[in-house]
Structures are given as C-alpha cells and as structure tokens.
mmCIF file of C-alpha atoms in Angstrom:
data_model
loop_
_atom_site.group_PDB
_atom_site.id
_atom_site.type_symbol
_atom_site.label_atom_id
_atom_site.label_comp_id
_atom_site.label_asym_id
_atom_site.label_seq_id
_atom_site.Cartn_x
_atom_site.Cartn_y
_atom_site.Cartn_z
ATOM 1 C CA UNK D 1 8.383 -31.624 -22.590
ATOM 2 C CA UNK D 2 9.972 -29.546 -19.834
ATOM 3 C CA UNK D 3 7.943 -28.914 -16.703
ATOM 4 C CA UNK D 4 6.321 -25.459 -16.674
ATOM 5 C CA UNK D 5 8.135 -22.749 -14.758
ATOM 6 C CA UNK D 6 6.439 -21.400 -11.629
ATOM 7 C CA UNK D 7 6.634 -18.041 -9.794
ATOM 8 C CA UNK D 8 9.482 -17.793 -7.296
ATOM 9 C CA UNK D 9 8.389 -18.739 -3.776
ATOM 10 C CA UNK D 10 6.834 -15.772 -2.017
ATOM 11 C CA UNK D 11 5.746 -14.049 -5.229
ATOM 12 C CA UNK D 12 2.532 -14.215 -7.192
ATOM 13 C CA UNK D 13 0.936 -13.065 -10.414
ATOM 14 C CA UNK D 14 -1.800 -10.438 -10.271
ATOM 15 C CA UNK D 15 -4.429 -11.503 -12.792
ATOM 16 C CA UNK D 16 -8.161 -10.956 -13.135
ATOM 17 C CA UNK D 17 -9.894 -10.355 -9.799
ATOM 18 C CA UNK D 18 -6.566 -10.159 -7.941
ATOM 19 C CA UNK D 19 -5.346 -7.349 -10.151
ATOM 20 C CA UNK D 20 -8.644 -5.484 -10.061
ATOM 21 C CA UNK D 21 -8.613 -5.539 -6.258
ATOM 22 C CA UNK D 22 -4.984 -4.362 -6.214
ATOM 23 C CA UNK D 23 -5.700 -1.573 -8.694
ATOM 24 C CA UNK D 24 -8.807 -0.491 -6.778
ATOM 25 C CA UNK D 25 -6.826 -0.131 -3.533
ATOM 26 C CA UNK D 26 -4.096 1.911 -5.231
ATOM 27 C CA UNK D 27 -6.457 4.203 -7.109
ATOM 28 C CA UNK D 28 -8.652 4.787 -4.062
ATOM 29 C CA UNK D 29 -5.651 5.677 -1.896
ATOM 30 C CA UNK D 30 -4.236 7.888 -4.647
ATOM 31 C CA UNK D 31 -7.543 9.759 -4.944
ATOM 32 C CA UNK D 32 -7.927 10.281 -1.184
ATOM 33 C CA UNK D 33 -4.310 11.385 -0.746
ATOM 34 C CA UNK D 34 -4.749 13.925 -3.554
ATOM 35 C CA UNK D 35 -7.675 15.449 -1.627
ATOM 36 C CA UNK D 36 -5.234 16.116 1.220
ATOM 37 C CA UNK D 37 -2.735 17.768 -1.128
ATOM 38 C CA UNK D 38 -0.228 14.909 -1.428
ATOM 39 C CA UNK D 39 1.867 14.724 -4.609
ATOM 40 C CA UNK D 40 3.024 11.374 -5.979
ATOM 41 C CA UNK D 41 6.713 10.466 -6.175
ATOM 42 C CA UNK D 42 8.483 7.450 -7.655
ATOM 43 C CA UNK D 43 11.919 6.233 -6.574
ATOM 44 C CA UNK D 44 14.099 3.309 -7.791
ATOM 45 C CA UNK D 45 13.249 -0.239 -6.752
ATOM 46 C CA UNK D 46 16.869 -0.735 -5.663
ATOM 47 C CA UNK D 47 19.109 1.597 -3.678
ATOM 48 C CA UNK D 48 22.605 1.812 -2.224
ATOM 49 C CA UNK D 49 22.468 -0.638 0.680
ATOM 50 C CA UNK D 50 23.438 2.159 3.080
ATOM 51 C CA UNK D 51 20.053 3.812 2.519
ATOM 52 C CA UNK D 52 18.430 0.947 4.408
ATOM 53 C CA UNK D 53 21.204 -0.052 6.799
ATOM 54 C CA UNK D 54 21.306 3.559 8.036
ATOM 55 C CA UNK D 55 17.571 4.019 7.873
ATOM 56 C CA UNK D 56 16.427 0.769 9.463
ATOM 57 C CA UNK D 57 19.365 0.050 11.776
ATOM 58 C CA UNK D 58 21.772 -2.887 11.705
ATOM 59 C CA UNK D 59 19.964 -4.619 14.589
ATOM 60 C CA UNK D 60 16.569 -4.682 12.896
ATOM 61 C CA UNK D 61 15.271 -7.990 11.550
ATOM 62 C CA UNK D 62 14.801 -6.390 8.150
ATOM 63 C CA UNK D 63 18.477 -5.468 7.802
ATOM 64 C CA UNK D 64 19.951 -8.496 9.552
ATOM 65 C CA UNK D 65 17.709 -11.217 8.124
ATOM 66 C CA UNK D 66 15.347 -10.087 5.362
ATOM 67 C CA UNK D 67 16.986 -7.754 2.828
ATOM 68 C CA UNK D 68 17.708 -8.814 -0.732
ATOM 69 C CA UNK D 69 21.264 -7.464 -1.005
ATOM 70 C CA UNK D 70 23.792 -8.177 -3.749
ATOM 71 C CA UNK D 71 27.025 -6.818 -5.178
ATOM 72 C CA UNK D 72 26.557 -5.494 -8.700
ATOM 73 C CA UNK D 73 29.086 -5.740 -11.523
ATOM 74 C CA UNK D 74 30.655 -2.478 -10.480
ATOM 75 C CA UNK D 75 31.323 -3.799 -6.971
ATOM 76 C CA UNK D 76 28.646 -1.702 -5.272
ATOM 77 C CA UNK D 77 26.353 -3.142 -2.600
ATOM 78 C CA UNK D 78 22.769 -2.835 -3.830
ATOM 79 C CA UNK D 79 19.529 -3.691 -2.011
ATOM 80 C CA UNK D 80 16.018 -4.204 -3.321
ATOM 81 C CA UNK D 81 13.946 -1.824 -1.243
ATOM 82 C CA UNK D 82 12.298 -3.479 1.794
ATOM 83 C CA UNK D 83 10.225 -0.344 2.496
ATOM 84 C CA UNK D 84 9.635 3.079 0.971
ATOM 85 C CA UNK D 85 10.300 5.722 3.622
ATOM 86 C CA UNK D 86 14.114 5.582 3.627
ATOM 87 C CA UNK D 87 14.204 5.945 -0.161
ATOM 88 C CA UNK D 88 11.840 8.913 -0.060
ATOM 89 C CA UNK D 89 14.037 10.631 2.532
ATOM 90 C CA UNK D 90 17.082 9.908 0.379
ATOM 91 C CA UNK D 91 15.256 11.431 -2.609
ATOM 92 C CA UNK D 92 14.435 14.556 -0.599
ATOM 93 C CA UNK D 93 18.134 15.048 0.144
ATOM 94 C CA UNK D 94 19.681 14.005 -3.178
ATOM 95 C CA UNK D 95 17.273 16.197 -5.160
ATOM 96 C CA UNK D 96 18.097 19.261 -3.067
ATOM 97 C CA UNK D 97 14.595 19.640 -1.630
ATOM 98 C CA UNK D 98 15.495 19.989 2.042
ATOM 99 C CA UNK D 99 16.292 23.688 2.031
ATOM 100 C CA UNK D 100 13.062 25.126 0.655
ATOM 101 C CA UNK D 101 9.350 24.605 0.181
ATOM 102 C CA UNK D 102 8.879 22.310 3.169
ATOM 103 C CA UNK D 103 6.859 20.452 4.144
ATOM 104 C CA UNK D 104 6.619 18.082 1.209
ATOM 105 C CA UNK D 105 3.499 15.909 1.257
ATOM 106 C CA UNK D 106 4.255 12.713 -0.636
ATOM 107 C CA UNK D 107 2.136 9.768 -1.787
ATOM 108 C CA UNK D 108 3.934 6.636 -2.936
ATOM 109 C CA UNK D 109 3.071 3.147 -4.145
ATOM 110 C CA UNK D 110 5.067 0.214 -5.448
ATOM 111 C CA UNK D 111 6.597 -3.219 -4.785
ATOM 112 C CA UNK D 112 8.859 -3.986 -1.804
ATOM 113 C CA UNK D 113 11.052 -7.034 -1.145
ATOM 114 C CA UNK D 114 11.776 -8.971 2.041
ATOM 115 C CA UNK D 115 13.078 -12.485 2.434
ATOM 116 C CA UNK D 116 10.718 -13.850 5.064
ATOM 117 C CA UNK D 117 8.416 -16.824 5.478
ATOM 118 C CA UNK D 118 5.495 -16.443 3.081
ATOM 119 C CA UNK D 119 2.069 -16.631 4.689
ATOM 120 C CA UNK D 120 -1.450 -15.400 4.108
ATOM 121 C CA UNK D 121 -1.314 -11.799 2.990
ATOM 122 C CA UNK D 122 2.487 -11.657 3.266
ATOM 123 C CA UNK D 123 4.819 -12.190 0.317
ATOM 124 C CA UNK D 124 8.502 -11.772 -0.437
ATOM 125 C CA UNK D 125 7.529 -9.332 -3.148
ATOM 126 C CA UNK D 126 4.706 -7.312 -1.653
ATOM 127 C CA UNK D 127 3.205 -3.920 -2.401
ATOM 128 C CA UNK D 128 2.621 -0.852 -0.270
ATOM 129 C CA UNK D 129 1.041 2.546 -0.339
ATOM 130 C CA UNK D 130 2.815 5.262 1.632
ATOM 131 C CA UNK D 131 1.826 8.728 2.798
ATOM 132 C CA UNK D 132 4.595 10.948 4.205
ATOM 133 C CA UNK D 133 4.812 14.568 5.350
ATOM 134 C CA UNK D 134 8.500 15.487 5.132
ATOM 135 C CA UNK D 135 9.588 18.573 7.047
ATOM 136 C CA UNK D 136 6.718 19.265 9.472
ATOM 137 C CA UNK D 137 7.275 19.363 13.238
ATOM 138 C CA UNK D 138 3.709 20.228 14.266
ATOM 139 C CA UNK D 139 1.321 17.713 15.883
ATOM 140 C CA UNK D 140 -1.344 18.702 13.355
ATOM 141 C CA UNK D 141 0.749 16.952 10.672
ATOM 142 C CA UNK D 142 0.591 13.700 12.677
ATOM 143 C CA UNK D 143 -3.161 13.942 13.024
ATOM 144 C CA UNK D 144 -3.728 14.842 9.378
ATOM 145 C CA UNK D 145 -1.630 11.905 8.176
ATOM 146 C CA UNK D 146 -3.660 9.564 10.386
ATOM 147 C CA UNK D 147 -6.941 11.118 9.210
ATOM 148 C CA UNK D 148 -5.881 10.525 5.609
ATOM 149 C CA UNK D 149 -5.310 6.855 6.417
ATOM 150 C CA UNK D 150 -8.715 6.609 8.095
ATOM 151 C CA UNK D 151 -10.340 8.167 5.029
ATOM 152 C CA UNK D 152 -8.589 5.656 2.755
ATOM 153 C CA UNK D 153 -9.986 2.779 4.826
ATOM 154 C CA UNK D 154 -13.463 4.322 4.726
ATOM 155 C CA UNK D 155 -13.282 4.950 0.977
ATOM 156 C CA UNK D 156 -12.376 1.287 0.489
ATOM 157 C CA UNK D 157 -15.354 0.270 2.609
ATOM 158 C CA UNK D 158 -13.181 -1.677 5.075
ATOM 159 C CA UNK D 159 -13.103 0.618 8.117
ATOM 160 C CA UNK D 160 -15.738 -1.400 9.957
ATOM 161 C CA UNK D 161 -13.950 -3.511 12.553
ATOM 162 C CA UNK D 162 -10.651 -1.619 12.113
ATOM 163 C CA UNK D 163 -9.397 0.270 15.164
ATOM 164 C CA UNK D 164 -6.759 2.984 15.415
ATOM 165 C CA UNK D 165 -4.321 2.256 18.242
ATOM 166 C CA UNK D 166 -1.952 5.067 19.158
ATOM 167 C CA UNK D 167 0.942 5.707 21.522
ATOM 168 C CA UNK D 168 3.614 8.302 22.115
ATOM 169 C CA UNK D 169 7.357 7.641 22.079
ATOM 170 C CA UNK D 170 8.054 11.042 23.607
ATOM 171 C CA UNK D 171 11.019 13.272 22.852
ATOM 172 C CA UNK D 172 14.694 12.378 23.294
ATOM 173 C CA UNK D 173 14.672 13.200 27.005
ATOM 174 C CA UNK D 174 11.538 11.123 27.541
ATOM 175 C CA UNK D 175 13.034 8.184 25.671
ATOM 176 C CA UNK D 176 16.234 8.306 27.682
ATOM 177 C CA UNK D 177 14.292 8.191 30.934
ATOM 178 C CA UNK D 178 12.030 5.443 29.655
ATOM 179 C CA UNK D 179 14.883 3.379 28.268
ATOM 180 C CA UNK D 180 16.632 3.460 31.650
ATOM 181 C CA UNK D 181 13.460 2.299 33.429
ATOM 182 C CA UNK D 182 12.814 -0.392 30.827
ATOM 183 C CA UNK D 183 16.380 -1.744 30.955
ATOM 184 C CA UNK D 184 16.231 -1.898 34.755
ATOM 185 C CA UNK D 185 12.970 -3.873 34.593
ATOM 186 C CA UNK D 186 14.047 -6.246 31.819
ATOM 187 C CA UNK D 187 17.429 -6.869 33.421
ATOM 188 C CA UNK D 188 15.609 -8.356 36.421
ATOM 189 C CA UNK D 189 14.030 -10.864 33.995
ATOM 190 C CA UNK D 190 17.038 -11.408 31.734
ATOM 191 C CA UNK D 191 17.343 -15.134 32.379
ATOM 192 C CA UNK D 192 13.743 -15.715 31.269
ATOM 193 C CA UNK D 193 13.936 -13.652 28.089
ATOM 194 C CA UNK D 194 14.332 -15.315 24.706
ATOM 195 C CA UNK D 195 17.790 -15.374 23.155
ATOM 196 C CA UNK D 196 16.819 -12.678 20.635
ATOM 197 C CA UNK D 197 15.471 -10.425 23.369
ATOM 198 C CA UNK D 198 18.610 -10.839 25.460
ATOM 199 C CA UNK D 199 20.600 -9.536 22.488
ATOM 200 C CA UNK D 200 18.138 -6.699 21.966
ATOM 201 C CA UNK D 201 18.328 -5.769 25.635
ATOM 202 C CA UNK D 202 21.980 -4.889 25.068
ATOM 203 C CA UNK D 203 21.662 -3.236 21.647
ATOM 204 C CA UNK D 204 18.134 -1.833 21.369
ATOM 205 C CA UNK D 205 15.972 -2.530 24.424
ATOM 206 C CA UNK D 206 12.774 -0.982 23.059
ATOM 207 C CA UNK D 207 12.663 -3.746 20.454
ATOM 208 C CA UNK D 208 12.073 -6.292 23.220
ATOM 209 C CA UNK D 209 8.566 -4.827 23.414
ATOM 210 C CA UNK D 210 7.981 -6.082 19.842
ATOM 211 C CA UNK D 211 8.902 -9.685 20.652
ATOM 212 C CA UNK D 212 6.502 -12.392 19.453
ATOM 213 C CA UNK D 213 7.852 -14.928 21.960
ATOM 214 C CA UNK D 214 5.086 -15.884 24.412
ATOM 215 C CA UNK D 215 7.317 -15.761 27.488
ATOM 216 C CA UNK D 216 8.674 -12.379 26.408
ATOM 217 C CA UNK D 217 5.093 -11.141 25.998
ATOM 218 C CA UNK D 218 4.233 -12.097 29.567
ATOM 219 C CA UNK D 219 7.325 -10.292 30.861
ATOM 220 C CA UNK D 220 6.620 -7.208 28.720
ATOM 221 C CA UNK D 221 3.060 -7.036 30.067
ATOM 222 C CA UNK D 222 4.449 -5.791 33.366
ATOM 223 C CA UNK D 223 7.043 -3.408 31.918
ATOM 224 C CA UNK D 224 7.004 0.356 32.529
ATOM 225 C CA UNK D 225 5.100 2.507 30.011
ATOM 226 C CA UNK D 226 6.331 5.556 28.138
ATOM 227 C CA UNK D 227 3.477 7.814 29.233
ATOM 228 C CA UNK D 228 4.822 7.717 32.800
ATOM 229 C CA UNK D 229 8.163 9.142 31.646
ATOM 230 C CA UNK D 230 7.113 11.972 29.329
ATOM 231 C CA UNK D 231 8.501 15.464 29.628
ATOM 232 C CA UNK D 232 5.958 18.276 29.859
ATOM 233 C CA UNK D 233 6.618 19.219 26.211
ATOM 234 C CA UNK D 234 6.185 15.634 24.988
ATOM 235 C CA UNK D 235 2.952 15.261 26.949
ATOM 236 C CA UNK D 236 1.580 18.481 25.408
ATOM 237 C CA UNK D 237 2.496 17.261 21.913
ATOM 238 C CA UNK D 238 0.662 13.972 22.470
ATOM 239 C CA UNK D 239 -2.394 15.701 23.903
ATOM 240 C CA UNK D 240 -2.560 17.958 20.846
ATOM 241 C CA UNK D 241 -2.396 14.983 18.470
ATOM 242 C CA UNK D 242 -5.273 13.295 20.292
ATOM 243 C CA UNK D 243 -7.266 16.531 20.267
ATOM 244 C CA UNK D 244 -6.760 17.013 16.533
ATOM 245 C CA UNK D 245 -7.808 13.400 15.886
ATOM 246 C CA UNK D 246 -11.039 14.090 17.732
ATOM 247 C CA UNK D 247 -11.489 17.179 15.566
ATOM 248 C CA UNK D 248 -10.959 15.096 12.416
ATOM 249 C CA UNK D 249 -13.546 12.605 13.644
ATOM 250 C CA UNK D 250 -11.088 9.703 13.866
ATOM 251 C CA UNK D 251 -11.880 7.232 16.695
ATOM 252 C CA UNK D 252 -8.882 5.797 18.549
ATOM 253 C CA UNK D 253 -7.718 3.902 21.602
ATOM 254 C CA UNK D 254 -4.393 4.260 23.348
ATOM 255 C CA UNK D 255 -1.989 1.310 23.372
ATOM 256 C CA UNK D 256 1.172 1.715 25.457
ATOM 257 C CA UNK D 257 2.857 -1.254 23.743
ATOM 258 C CA UNK D 258 3.128 0.279 20.270
ATOM 259 C CA UNK D 259 6.801 1.187 19.924
ATOM 260 C CA UNK D 260 9.459 1.879 17.316
ATOM 261 C CA UNK D 261 12.940 0.662 18.196
ATOM 262 C CA UNK D 262 15.091 3.158 16.288
ATOM 263 C CA UNK D 263 16.340 6.329 17.899
ATOM 264 C CA UNK D 264 15.119 8.674 15.187
ATOM 265 C CA UNK D 265 11.481 7.751 15.887
ATOM 266 C CA UNK D 266 9.756 10.071 18.337
ATOM 267 C CA UNK D 267 6.349 11.173 19.542
ATOM 268 C CA UNK D 268 3.474 9.563 17.637
ATOM 269 C CA UNK D 269 3.337 5.842 16.830
ATOM 270 C CA UNK D 270 0.125 4.282 15.561
ATOM 271 C CA UNK D 271 -1.440 1.248 13.900
ATOM 272 C CA UNK D 272 -4.817 0.515 12.383
ATOM 273 C CA UNK D 273 -5.567 -3.059 13.469
ATOM 274 C CA UNK D 274 -8.260 -5.640 12.810
ATOM 275 C CA UNK D 275 -9.073 -9.200 13.893
ATOM 276 C CA UNK D 276 -10.185 -10.081 10.355
ATOM 277 C CA UNK D 277 -6.674 -11.045 9.176
ATOM 278 C CA UNK D 278 -5.749 -13.604 11.815
ATOM 279 C CA UNK D 279 -2.356 -13.110 13.422
ATOM 280 C CA UNK D 280 -1.369 -10.409 10.923
ATOM 281 C CA UNK D 281 -3.699 -7.799 12.363
ATOM 282 C CA UNK D 282 -2.057 -4.510 11.325
ATOM 283 C CA UNK D 283 -3.373 -3.095 8.054
ATOM 284 C CA UNK D 284 -1.784 0.367 8.206
ATOM 285 C CA UNK D 285 0.833 1.786 10.547
ATOM 286 C CA UNK D 286 3.341 4.550 10.975
ATOM 287 C CA UNK D 287 4.602 7.341 13.150
ATOM 288 C CA UNK D 288 6.891 10.323 13.494
ATOM 289 C CA UNK D 289 10.555 10.034 12.523
ATOM 290 C CA UNK D 290 12.506 13.187 13.203
ATOM 291 C CA UNK D 291 15.998 11.906 12.369
ATOM 292 C CA UNK D 292 15.726 9.813 9.211
ATOM 293 C CA UNK D 293 16.461 12.599 6.715
ATOM 294 C CA UNK D 294 19.565 13.408 8.760
ATOM 295 C CA UNK D 295 20.658 9.770 8.395
ATOM 296 C CA UNK D 296 20.558 10.326 4.617
ATOM 297 C CA UNK D 297 22.966 13.264 4.857
ATOM 298 C CA UNK D 298 20.431 16.066 5.132
ATOM 299 C CA UNK D 299 19.710 18.510 7.945
ATOM 300 C CA UNK D 300 17.366 17.613 10.828
ATOM 301 C CA UNK D 301 13.961 17.343 9.146
ATOM 302 C CA UNK D 302 10.985 16.319 11.305
ATOM 303 C CA UNK D 303 8.619 14.037 9.388
ATOM 304 C CA UNK D 304 5.666 11.706 9.865
ATOM 305 C CA UNK D 305 3.965 9.093 7.730
ATOM 306 C CA UNK D 306 2.484 5.630 7.338
ATOM 307 C CA UNK D 307 2.598 2.570 5.123
ATOM 308 C CA UNK D 308 -0.070 0.004 4.306
ATOM 309 C CA UNK D 309 0.214 -3.365 2.625
ATOM 310 C CA UNK D 310 -1.923 -3.535 -0.503
ATOM 311 C CA UNK D 311 -2.267 -7.310 -0.209
ATOM 312 C CA UNK D 312 -3.768 -7.013 3.274
ATOM 313 C CA UNK D 313 -6.089 -4.196 2.287
ATOM 314 C CA UNK D 314 -7.245 -6.233 -0.708
ATOM 315 C CA UNK D 315 -8.068 -9.176 1.562
ATOM 316 C CA UNK D 316 -10.476 -6.962 3.511
ATOM 317 C CA UNK D 317 -12.473 -5.901 0.457
ATOM 318 C CA UNK D 318 -15.965 -7.366 0.325
ATOM 319 C CA UNK D 319 -15.419 -8.140 -3.366
ATOM 320 C CA UNK D 320 -13.070 -6.905 -6.088
ATOM 321 C CA UNK D 321 -14.538 -4.332 -8.462
ATOM 322 C CA UNK D 322 -16.151 -6.046 -11.474
ATOM 323 C CA UNK D 323 -14.405 -5.978 -14.819
ATOM 324 C CA UNK D 324 -15.927 -3.407 -17.209
ATOM 325 C CA UNK D 325 -18.458 -4.989 -19.548
ATOM 326 C CA UNK D 326 -17.475 -4.402 -23.169
ATOM 327 C CA UNK D 327 -19.465 -3.800 -26.284
ATOM 328 C CA UNK D 328 -18.897 -6.513 -28.929
ATOM 329 C CA UNK D 329 -18.650 -5.393 -32.553
ATOM 330 C CA UNK D 330 -19.422 -8.419 -34.717
ATOM 331 C CA UNK D 331 -18.870 -8.554 -38.475
ATOM 332 C CA UNK D 332 -20.990 -11.326 -39.988
ATOM 333 C CA UNK D 333 -18.307 -12.132 -42.543
ATOM 334 C CA UNK D 334 -14.733 -11.133 -43.359
ATOM 335 C CA UNK D 335 -16.004 -8.635 -45.929
ATOM 336 C CA UNK D 336 -17.529 -6.495 -43.150
ATOM 337 C CA UNK D 337 -14.361 -6.383 -41.020
ATOM 338 C CA UNK D 338 -13.184 -2.948 -42.297
ATOM 339 C CA UNK D 339 -16.511 -1.341 -41.234
ATOM 340 C CA UNK D 340 -16.394 -3.253 -37.924
ATOM 341 C CA UNK D 341 -12.886 -2.023 -37.142
ATOM 342 C CA UNK D 342 -13.805 1.580 -37.990
ATOM 343 C CA UNK D 343 -16.852 1.353 -35.718
ATOM 344 C CA UNK D 344 -14.763 -0.159 -32.910
ATOM 345 C CA UNK D 345 -12.307 2.728 -33.098
ATOM 346 C CA UNK D 346 -15.174 5.226 -33.084
ATOM 347 C CA UNK D 347 -16.535 3.623 -29.903
ATOM 348 C CA UNK D 348 -13.123 3.559 -28.204
ATOM 349 C CA UNK D 349 -12.593 7.221 -29.042
ATOM 350 C CA UNK D 350 -15.900 7.875 -27.248
ATOM 351 C CA UNK D 351 -14.628 6.044 -24.136
ATOM 352 C CA UNK D 352 -16.504 2.774 -24.678
ATOM 353 C CA UNK D 353 -14.724 -0.521 -23.880
ATOM 354 C CA UNK D 354 -14.979 -2.421 -27.152
ATOM 355 C CA UNK D 355 -14.060 -5.925 -28.328
ATOM 356 C CA UNK D 356 -13.907 -7.299 -31.873
ATOM 357 C CA UNK D 357 -13.838 -11.071 -32.240
ATOM 358 C CA UNK D 358 -10.858 -12.021 -34.403
ATOM 359 C CA UNK D 359 -12.321 -14.928 -36.358
ATOM 360 C CA UNK D 360 -15.215 -17.313 -36.918
ATOM 361 C CA UNK D 361 -18.753 -17.220 -38.223
ATOM 362 C CA UNK D 362 -21.568 -15.243 -36.600
ATOM 363 C CA UNK D 363 -22.329 -18.001 -34.108
ATOM 364 C CA UNK D 364 -18.728 -18.307 -32.906
ATOM 365 C CA UNK D 365 -18.310 -14.552 -32.632
ATOM 366 C CA UNK D 366 -21.520 -14.297 -30.583
ATOM 367 C CA UNK D 367 -20.244 -17.069 -28.297
ATOM 368 C CA UNK D 368 -17.093 -15.022 -27.789
ATOM 369 C CA UNK D 369 -19.203 -11.955 -26.915
ATOM 370 C CA UNK D 370 -21.090 -13.959 -24.281
ATOM 371 C CA UNK D 371 -17.849 -15.281 -22.775
ATOM 372 C CA UNK D 372 -16.642 -11.684 -22.467
ATOM 373 C CA UNK D 373 -19.910 -10.847 -20.653
ATOM 374 C CA UNK D 374 -20.549 -8.128 -23.245
ATOM 375 C CA UNK D 375 -23.527 -5.903 -22.559
ATOM 376 C CA UNK D 376 -24.351 -5.143 -26.212
ATOM 377 C CA UNK D 377 -23.513 -6.697 -29.562
ATOM 378 C CA UNK D 378 -23.337 -4.474 -32.652
ATOM 379 C CA UNK D 379 -23.826 -6.767 -35.652
ATOM 380 C CA UNK D 380 -22.657 -5.735 -39.100
ATOM 381 C CA UNK D 381 -23.824 -7.795 -42.052
ATOM 382 C CA UNK D 382 -23.657 -7.055 -45.758
ATOM 383 C CA UNK D 383 -26.859 -4.965 -45.772
ATOM 384 C CA UNK D 384 -25.879 -3.039 -42.624
ATOM 385 C CA UNK D 385 -22.467 -2.229 -44.095
ATOM 386 C CA UNK D 386 -24.075 -0.810 -47.261
ATOM 387 C CA UNK D 387 -26.681 1.228 -45.350
ATOM 388 C CA UNK D 388 -24.348 2.576 -42.629
ATOM 389 C CA UNK D 389 -26.381 0.971 -39.813
ATOM 390 C CA UNK D 390 -25.893 -1.784 -37.205
ATOM 391 C CA UNK D 391 -28.093 -4.305 -35.455
ATOM 392 C CA UNK D 392 -28.044 -3.154 -31.812
ATOM 393 C CA UNK D 393 -28.639 -6.264 -29.673
ATOM 394 C CA UNK D 394 -29.089 -5.922 -25.904
ATOM 395 C CA UNK D 395 -27.438 -9.086 -24.564
ATOM 396 C CA UNK D 396 -29.138 -8.770 -21.163
ATOM 397 C CA UNK D 397 -32.710 -8.143 -22.260
ATOM 398 C CA UNK D 398 -32.517 -9.810 -25.679
ATOM 399 C CA UNK D 399 -34.096 -6.918 -27.621
ATOM 400 C CA UNK D 400 -32.686 -5.906 -30.995
ATOM 401 C CA UNK D 401 -33.146 -2.804 -33.166
ATOM 402 C CA UNK D 402 -31.566 -1.168 -36.177
ATOM 403 C CA UNK D 403 -29.617 2.026 -35.482
ATOM 404 C CA UNK D 404 -27.293 4.279 -37.388
ATOM 405 C CA UNK D 405 -23.691 3.859 -36.324
ATOM 406 C CA UNK D 406 -23.545 7.372 -34.901
ATOM 407 C CA UNK D 407 -26.719 6.789 -32.864
ATOM 408 C CA UNK D 408 -25.312 3.503 -31.524
ATOM 409 C CA UNK D 409 -22.141 5.286 -30.423
ATOM 410 C CA UNK D 410 -24.131 8.125 -28.762
ATOM 411 C CA UNK D 411 -26.319 5.670 -26.867
ATOM 412 C CA UNK D 412 -23.404 3.560 -25.635
ATOM 413 C CA UNK D 413 -21.275 6.531 -24.600
ATOM 414 C CA UNK D 414 -24.056 8.350 -22.748
#
C-alpha cells in the first residue's frame, strides 16, 4: 500500500474548527467593510509577473526571494499573487475605472502565495483580507481606512491588547531630505551593517530600517526620524490624519520606525500590533501608496489601504464559532424514508439545518444523531407516517411529544 499523500510544506487543510474560524474572520470583515461602503472585488490568483515586479520592486524580499513564478506553455512569465494590492490596482486600470467615479472603495479576500520559511501563523499559501480606497488624496480616507480596521478587530473580539502604531513617510520632498540624512548616518556605520543592509543602503536605504538583524537594529535605533524632515504640507497632512483618528475614537501611538521602502508609498504608514503572537506581532498593516496605479499604466491615482492575515486573526480568537446544531430526521425503518426525506426538505426550506441518517435501525440512527450533536430528533415510525405526525424528542432535555409535521417545522424554524 502506498504511503498517504500529505499537504505540500507550508500549506494546510481548513477543516472543522479551523475552517469555522477562517470563515468567521472573513464574514465579520466583509460585514464591517460593507458598513463603510466598500464593494467586494475578485481578481485572478495569478498575474503577469510584471504586476508584482513593478508593484513590489525588484529589491524587495518578496520579488527577489519569495514569489512563485513560472513560465506557462505560451512562454509568458506568470506569478501566483504574493499580495492583493498590486492586482487590485491593475484591475482598476485594465477595466477602465481610473477616469471616472473615483474613489473606489474595495474589499478583497483570498489566498496569497510566498515561498518563505513556514512558522506559527505563517504559511506558503496564506489568506488575507484587504481594504483599499483607490483614488482618494484626502487624509480623511487614511483615517477612515484605519477606523474600518479597528472596527473589524473589535467585531472579532480581539482588539484588547492590540495597539495601532502609526508614522508618516511624508511627501516626495520630505522623503528626499530624509533619505539623504539617513544615508549619511548609515554610511558612517556601513562596516557594521549586515550584508543585506549594505546592499539595501545602495539600492533602497529606507529598507535598512526594516532589518531583523540585531546589530542593524541597534544601529537603526540612533538613525534620524522622518518627522524631523517633513515639509509644512506633509506635517499638516499627518496632523489631520491623527485628528480624524481621534474623532473616530481610534487609540494610537506614534512609531517613527514604521516605514515602507518603495518610492510610491507616502504619508501614512501604520500597523496594528500585539504581543500575543510572539515574534510575528503585526496583525493588520497598511498605508498610503500614491504611485502604484501609475506603475500599472494608469494615471497618478492616490490610494490608501491595509491587509490582514486571516491565519493570524484566527489565532487571536478566543474560540472558533460553534458548528450549527442540526435537527435529525429519523425514519424507524426503510418504509418511512420517503416521508422522512420530504420532512427534511420542508425543514431545509424553512432554514433549519437538517440531517437524515443514511442507514441502520432506530438505535444506530439515534447514535448518529448524538454524534452530530443534534438538538432535536424527529422520529417517524409506521404509525407516525400514517397519521402525518412525528415524535419530537428534545435531545438536551430528554422530553418527547407528538406533533404534526407542520407544527414541528414551525417550532424549529421560529
């Protein structure tokens, strides 16, 4: 006998409690986003590789080390999406939506793919929810997007112990001034930087601030901060975002070390963090990206959004939602199965989760009902089938009574 096949490393099956937790996160986020006026989009799981190489930058770890890229039979370079935002911006452009009816408020959910070391809460096929406002330059959009994320965390019951950390990346002029100051500082410590950070210093110095190397972290601790290099306009934008957050009732703390390394990111950068996930402390993060749509071939389109890993959010849930308890329709013998099936369909049409045991005598079918954690058993014997009634047995309390089928359906669907 051949050995059983297993899931590919870094993937997992969502079954039972795992799926219910996953589904609960998605449906809760979908409901909250709808209250803010977001519409749901769906884009392909794979894209032209240029969507991500343009969108994420050739120097990013995702593009250089983690993307699942292959050449298809037509000779085209295809990539399984490592994140959602670039594909949504591509969709905005390719569907001709950039010239009218902006902003577009988009909710998105689905699987993403990155070849990285699997660890707790992090998989090679993982799942995200995304909220994006495409085509809004105002600081109110930043604050509303963040408030939506805060409401999702509250609706899931996991906001306790989660903190919003926020920073500004300024405008282009601010970034140029900051980059010059940062390069000057890091160049004085070049010899002590990790090999990766020495490369980043030449190609994308802001990414040094993201380094996980302990020596790099100590050097970065003394680096200049963006807030000291903001233009007057950039400072006003940031102040407005913070003011709107206060108006939305979202608590926050400022963190000068939250950065985004790509040039099209600007102004707001933020993360909701917690110490309840070990080293992987970010549960939801995002920011403003005013140049990404342009990278996809569209006009300059200021946008802002966030993404959250469903696996991490699920880990924070106190418990997955319980499975719905069914009603068990139990024919005593094969002769009563036609009446049992008709009753089951009547219950399902009334919105009642209903199970019919496929085989066995009364005892075996009752055992099946108990294994399913059924709340009620409707028993149909020969006499019940002739009289149009059922034995209504409460499987929690143990009481039993005779009811008409219509009355049983009314009681269970109430």
